[in-house]
Amino acid sequence: VAAATTMTRPRRVRGESVRTTALHDDIPADDGSAAVYIAAWERTLPPVVSRTVCPSRLRGVREAARTLLLALLCFAAISAVVQGREVEGRSMEPTLHPGQRLLVNRGVYVRVNAERLLGWLPGVHLETRPRYVFHRPRRGEVIVFSPPVGGGADLIKRVIGLPGEHVRIADGRVYINGQRLDEPYLHGMQTACFGPWCDLTLSADEYYVLGDNRAASSDSRLWGPIRAGTIVGKAWLIYHPLADFGFAR
């Protein structure tokens, strides 16, 4: 050891005393006892540093576990808000086409019933109707909702009439509260309607929805308005095929 001090034990002759000079000031002179040798040996030992060492393998396992947990939490949060859907049928052409895949934003139309959350408090009286956290469906937005009749797969249509509005379809046009609705996404296509759902006033929880392909769409003209509670979310982003990548409008 480079830092060690080398010592030679002095020869002792029977009947004679041996004297040596200490190699260091803090080592006592040899007086014939073992103290000098013990002190010299302690001087050659390296200092002991007390520390806790975490093995690198254990650190790697901990970091991997944290990363995995964070990824799972992010995946769960995203899955709760955004879901994928595939377009089936031609009722939304030319805006959407069969086989396209899009992301549906489920969080934008979240509703909260304040009466259920805080109604148990004494003396608190709140409105029982659910309130939207962000905003309610807006006219012109493309939405996904549960079918009002027959069950089956979710449907995708465009919001035309809002709660409380009067909707009338006549002469191939849509009128909201007596005003003709401008619909540039139809590219000049007319809207035909025959039946009881061509002239009505929506209740406080109803929406009137139509497909963009008015000649080949089963919508509110056939089965009436939909309830707010059946709305799954807003069609947000087309991600497949890549050539059609963009926002669903």
Short mmCIF file of C-alpha atoms in Angstrom, two decimals:
data_model
loop_
_atom_site.label_atom_id
_atom_site.label_comp_id
_atom_site.label_asym_id
_atom_site.label_seq_id
_atom_site.Cartn_x
_atom_site.Cartn_y
_atom_site.Cartn_z
CA VAL A 1 0.00 0.00 0.00
CA ALA A 2 1.56 3.29 -1.14
CA ALA A 3 0.45 5.23 1.90
CA ALA A 4 1.58 2.61 4.40
CA THR A 5 4.61 3.07 6.66
CA THR A 6 7.10 0.17 6.70
CA MET A 7 8.59 -0.80 10.02
CA THR A 8 11.10 -3.47 11.09
CA ARG A 9 10.79 -4.98 14.48
CA PRO A 10 14.07 -4.36 16.39
CA ARG A 11 16.14 -7.35 17.41
CA ARG A 12 16.23 -7.89 21.05
CA VAL A 13 19.16 -9.45 22.81
CA ARG A 14 18.51 -11.31 26.01
CA GLY A 15 19.25 -9.07 28.91
CA GLU A 16 19.55 -5.88 26.85
CA SER A 17 17.07 -3.07 26.45
CA VAL A 18 16.28 -1.79 22.98
CA ARG A 19 15.44 1.79 22.20
CA THR A 20 14.02 3.10 18.91
CA THR A 21 12.85 6.46 17.74
CA ALA A 22 9.20 6.80 16.78
CA LEU A 23 8.55 7.23 13.05
CA HIS A 24 5.85 9.74 13.83
CA ASP A 25 5.36 12.18 16.62
CA ASP A 26 2.12 10.52 17.67
CA ILE A 27 3.67 7.03 17.91
CA PRO A 28 5.24 6.42 21.35
CA ALA A 29 8.88 5.42 21.60
CA ASP A 30 9.62 1.73 21.90
CA ASP A 31 9.91 0.98 25.56
CA GLY A 32 9.80 -2.75 25.13
CA SER A 33 6.01 -2.94 25.09
CA ALA A 34 3.60 -3.64 22.22
CA ALA A 35 2.08 -0.13 22.27
CA VAL A 36 4.47 1.21 19.63
CA TYR A 37 3.60 -1.57 17.20
CA ILE A 38 -0.14 -1.12 17.70
CA ALA A 39 0.11 2.63 17.14
CA ALA A 40 2.18 2.15 13.98
CA TRP A 41 -0.28 -0.39 12.59
CA GLU A 42 -3.22 1.94 13.16
CA ARG A 43 -1.37 4.68 11.29
CA THR A 44 -1.10 2.51 8.18
CA LEU A 45 -4.83 1.72 7.98
CA PRO A 46 -6.86 3.86 5.52
CA PRO A 47 -9.58 6.07 7.04
CA VAL A 48 -13.01 4.46 7.26
CA VAL A 49 -15.76 6.49 5.58
CA SER A 50 -19.28 5.61 6.63
CA ARG A 51 -21.64 5.87 3.70
CA THR A 52 -24.61 4.04 2.23
CA VAL A 53 -24.16 2.92 -1.35
CA CYS A 54 -27.22 2.15 -3.46
CA PRO A 55 -26.40 -0.49 -6.05
CA SER A 56 -26.77 0.78 -9.62
CA ARG A 57 -28.99 -2.15 -10.52
CA LEU A 58 -31.44 -1.31 -7.75
CA ARG A 59 -31.54 2.32 -8.86
CA GLY A 60 -32.30 1.22 -12.41
CA VAL A 61 -35.20 -0.95 -11.25
CA ARG A 62 -36.66 1.91 -9.22
CA GLU A 63 -36.42 4.35 -12.13
CA ALA A 64 -38.02 1.84 -14.50
CA ALA A 65 -40.88 1.26 -12.04
CA ARG A 66 -41.50 5.00 -11.68
CA THR A 67 -41.47 5.49 -15.44
CA LEU A 68 -43.89 2.60 -15.96
CA LEU A 69 -46.26 3.90 -13.30
CA LEU A 70 -46.23 7.39 -14.81
CA ALA A 71 -46.90 5.96 -18.27
CA LEU A 72 -49.86 3.94 -16.97
CA LEU A 73 -51.35 6.98 -15.25
CA CYS A 74 -50.98 9.08 -18.41
CA PHE A 75 -52.53 6.33 -20.53
CA ALA A 76 -55.49 6.00 -18.17
CA ALA A 77 -56.07 9.76 -18.13
CA ILE A 78 -55.87 10.08 -21.91
CA SER A 79 -58.12 7.05 -22.45
CA ALA A 80 -60.75 8.59 -20.19
CA VAL A 81 -60.82 11.81 -22.24
CA VAL A 82 -59.93 10.77 -25.80
CA GLN A 83 -61.18 7.72 -27.66
CA GLY A 84 -60.77 6.47 -31.20
CA ARG A 85 -63.63 5.82 -33.63
CA GLU A 86 -63.88 4.57 -37.18
CA VAL A 87 -66.32 6.20 -39.60
CA GLU A 88 -68.89 3.78 -41.01
CA GLY A 89 -71.36 4.66 -43.74
CA ARG A 90 -71.62 7.70 -46.00
CA SER A 91 -73.99 9.91 -44.03
CA MET A 92 -71.29 12.51 -43.32
CA GLU A 93 -69.82 12.82 -46.80
CA PRO A 94 -68.14 14.91 -48.10
CA THR A 95 -66.84 15.90 -44.63
CA LEU A 96 -66.04 12.37 -43.43
CA HIS A 97 -65.59 9.17 -45.42
CA PRO A 98 -65.99 5.47 -44.57
CA GLY A 99 -62.82 3.93 -43.14
CA GLN A 100 -61.47 7.15 -41.71
CA ARG A 101 -60.39 6.97 -38.08
CA LEU A 102 -60.71 9.90 -35.75
CA LEU A 103 -60.25 10.88 -32.12
CA VAL A 104 -63.28 11.83 -30.06
CA ASN A 105 -62.89 14.36 -27.27
CA ARG A 106 -65.03 13.08 -24.40
CA GLY A 107 -64.00 15.77 -21.95
CA VAL A 108 -65.22 18.87 -23.76
CA TYR A 109 -68.91 18.18 -22.98
CA VAL A 110 -68.47 16.99 -19.39
CA ARG A 111 -71.45 17.88 -17.22
CA VAL A 112 -71.55 18.21 -13.43
CA ASN A 113 -74.61 18.04 -11.25
CA ALA A 114 -73.84 20.50 -8.47
CA GLU A 115 -76.94 19.47 -6.52
CA ARG A 116 -75.65 15.91 -6.23
CA LEU A 117 -72.20 17.10 -5.16
CA LEU A 118 -73.22 19.71 -2.59
CA GLY A 119 -76.93 19.12 -2.02
CA TRP A 120 -76.23 17.14 1.14
CA LEU A 121 -74.95 20.26 2.88
CA PRO A 122 -77.57 21.79 5.19
CA GLY A 123 -79.11 25.00 3.89
CA VAL A 124 -77.63 24.58 0.39
CA HIS A 125 -80.13 24.70 -2.47
CA LEU A 126 -78.71 24.36 -5.97
CA GLU A 127 -80.06 23.95 -9.48
CA THR A 128 -80.76 20.29 -10.20
CA ARG A 129 -79.98 20.54 -13.92
CA PRO A 130 -76.41 19.45 -14.80
CA ARG A 131 -74.02 22.20 -15.85
CA TYR A 132 -71.30 21.92 -18.48
CA VAL A 133 -67.76 22.27 -17.14
CA PHE A 134 -66.43 23.76 -20.41
CA HIS A 135 -69.25 24.37 -22.89
CA ARG A 136 -72.28 22.65 -24.34
CA PRO A 137 -72.37 21.35 -27.93
CA ARG A 138 -72.30 24.23 -30.38
CA ARG A 139 -74.02 24.58 -33.69
CA GLY A 140 -71.96 23.19 -36.53
CA GLU A 141 -69.86 20.86 -34.34
CA VAL A 142 -69.59 17.23 -35.38
CA ILE A 143 -70.51 14.99 -32.46
CA VAL A 144 -70.63 11.30 -31.56
CA PHE A 145 -73.64 10.01 -29.64
CA SER A 146 -75.50 6.87 -28.70
CA PRO A 147 -78.31 5.98 -31.13
CA PRO A 148 -81.68 7.21 -29.83
CA VAL A 149 -83.49 4.15 -31.19
CA GLY A 150 -82.53 0.57 -31.89
CA GLY A 151 -79.22 0.51 -30.02
CA GLY A 152 -76.05 -0.53 -31.83
CA ALA A 153 -72.90 1.43 -32.64
CA ASP A 154 -72.50 5.12 -31.88
CA LEU A 155 -73.55 7.59 -34.55
CA ILE A 156 -71.79 10.70 -35.86
CA LYS A 157 -73.71 13.77 -37.06
CA ARG A 158 -73.55 17.57 -37.09
CA VAL A 159 -75.30 19.76 -34.52
CA ILE A 160 -77.97 21.91 -36.19
CA GLY A 161 -80.48 22.97 -33.54
CA LEU A 162 -79.74 23.91 -29.91
CA PRO A 163 -81.95 23.59 -26.81
CA GLY A 164 -84.92 25.96 -26.84
CA GLU A 165 -84.65 26.78 -30.56
CA HIS A 166 -87.33 26.36 -33.19
CA VAL A 167 -86.20 24.20 -36.13
CA ARG A 168 -88.01 24.12 -39.43
CA ILE A 169 -87.03 22.44 -42.68
CA ALA A 170 -88.79 23.74 -45.78
CA ASP A 171 -88.04 24.28 -49.45
CA GLY A 172 -84.80 22.32 -49.13
CA ARG A 173 -83.42 24.64 -46.45
CA VAL A 174 -83.03 24.63 -42.67
CA TYR A 175 -84.42 27.53 -40.64
CA ILE A 176 -83.52 28.28 -37.01
CA ASN A 177 -85.96 30.61 -35.23
CA GLY A 178 -87.17 31.77 -38.61
CA GLN A 179 -83.67 32.54 -39.96
CA ARG A 180 -82.18 30.51 -42.81
CA LEU A 181 -79.15 28.56 -41.65
CA ASP A 182 -75.96 29.00 -43.67
CA GLU A 183 -74.39 25.55 -44.28
CA PRO A 184 -71.26 25.85 -46.46
CA TYR A 185 -70.27 22.23 -45.75
CA LEU A 186 -73.23 21.05 -47.89
CA HIS A 187 -71.73 22.51 -51.08
CA GLY A 188 -75.17 23.43 -52.40
CA MET A 189 -76.95 20.19 -51.41
CA GLN A 190 -80.58 20.64 -50.38
CA THR A 191 -82.28 19.23 -47.30
CA ALA A 192 -85.51 17.30 -47.78
CA CYS A 193 -87.77 16.43 -44.87
CA PHE A 194 -91.07 14.56 -44.59
CA GLY A 195 -92.70 13.72 -41.29
CA PRO A 196 -93.33 15.03 -37.78
CA TRP A 197 -89.73 16.13 -37.13
CA CYS A 198 -89.54 18.84 -39.79
CA ASP A 199 -91.03 21.63 -37.68
CA LEU A 200 -90.53 21.60 -33.91
CA THR A 201 -89.23 23.47 -30.88
CA LEU A 202 -86.49 21.78 -28.91
CA SER A 203 -86.71 21.33 -25.15
CA ALA A 204 -84.01 22.45 -22.70
CA ASP A 205 -82.12 19.16 -23.08
CA GLU A 206 -82.51 18.41 -26.79
CA TYR A 207 -80.32 18.82 -29.88
CA TYR A 208 -81.27 18.52 -33.53
CA VAL A 209 -78.62 16.72 -35.58
CA LEU A 210 -78.24 16.05 -39.30
CA GLY A 211 -75.75 14.25 -41.51
CA ASP A 212 -73.90 16.28 -44.14
CA ASN A 213 -75.00 13.85 -46.84
CA ARG A 214 -78.64 14.83 -46.49
CA ALA A 215 -79.82 12.44 -49.22
CA ALA A 216 -78.34 9.38 -47.43
CA SER A 217 -78.49 10.14 -43.73
CA SER A 218 -80.67 8.75 -40.95
CA ASP A 219 -80.88 11.61 -38.47
CA SER A 220 -83.26 13.83 -36.50
CA ARG A 221 -85.56 14.11 -39.51
CA LEU A 222 -86.44 10.43 -38.99
CA TRP A 223 -86.16 9.81 -35.23
CA GLY A 224 -86.31 13.27 -33.72
CA PRO A 225 -83.86 15.24 -31.54
CA ILE A 226 -81.33 13.60 -29.24
CA ARG A 227 -80.87 14.09 -25.52
CA ALA A 228 -77.75 15.75 -24.09
CA GLY A 229 -77.07 12.69 -21.96
CA THR A 230 -76.60 10.49 -25.03
CA ILE A 231 -73.75 12.61 -26.42
CA VAL A 232 -70.38 10.82 -26.14
CA GLY A 233 -68.10 13.63 -27.29
CA LYS A 234 -66.91 15.88 -30.07
CA ALA A 235 -65.26 14.53 -33.22
CA TRP A 236 -61.84 16.11 -32.91
CA LEU A 237 -59.00 14.85 -35.11
CA ILE A 238 -58.76 12.61 -38.17
CA TYR A 239 -55.57 10.55 -37.86
CA HIS A 240 -56.04 7.82 -40.49
CA PRO A 241 -55.29 7.76 -43.31
CA LEU A 242 -52.42 10.20 -42.97
CA ALA A 243 -53.44 11.90 -46.23
CA ASP A 244 -56.63 13.09 -44.46
CA PHE A 245 -54.90 14.12 -41.23
CA GLY A 246 -56.54 17.18 -39.73
CA PHE A 247 -59.35 18.47 -37.54
CA ALA A 248 -62.88 17.20 -38.10
CA ARG A 249 -64.95 20.25 -39.02
#
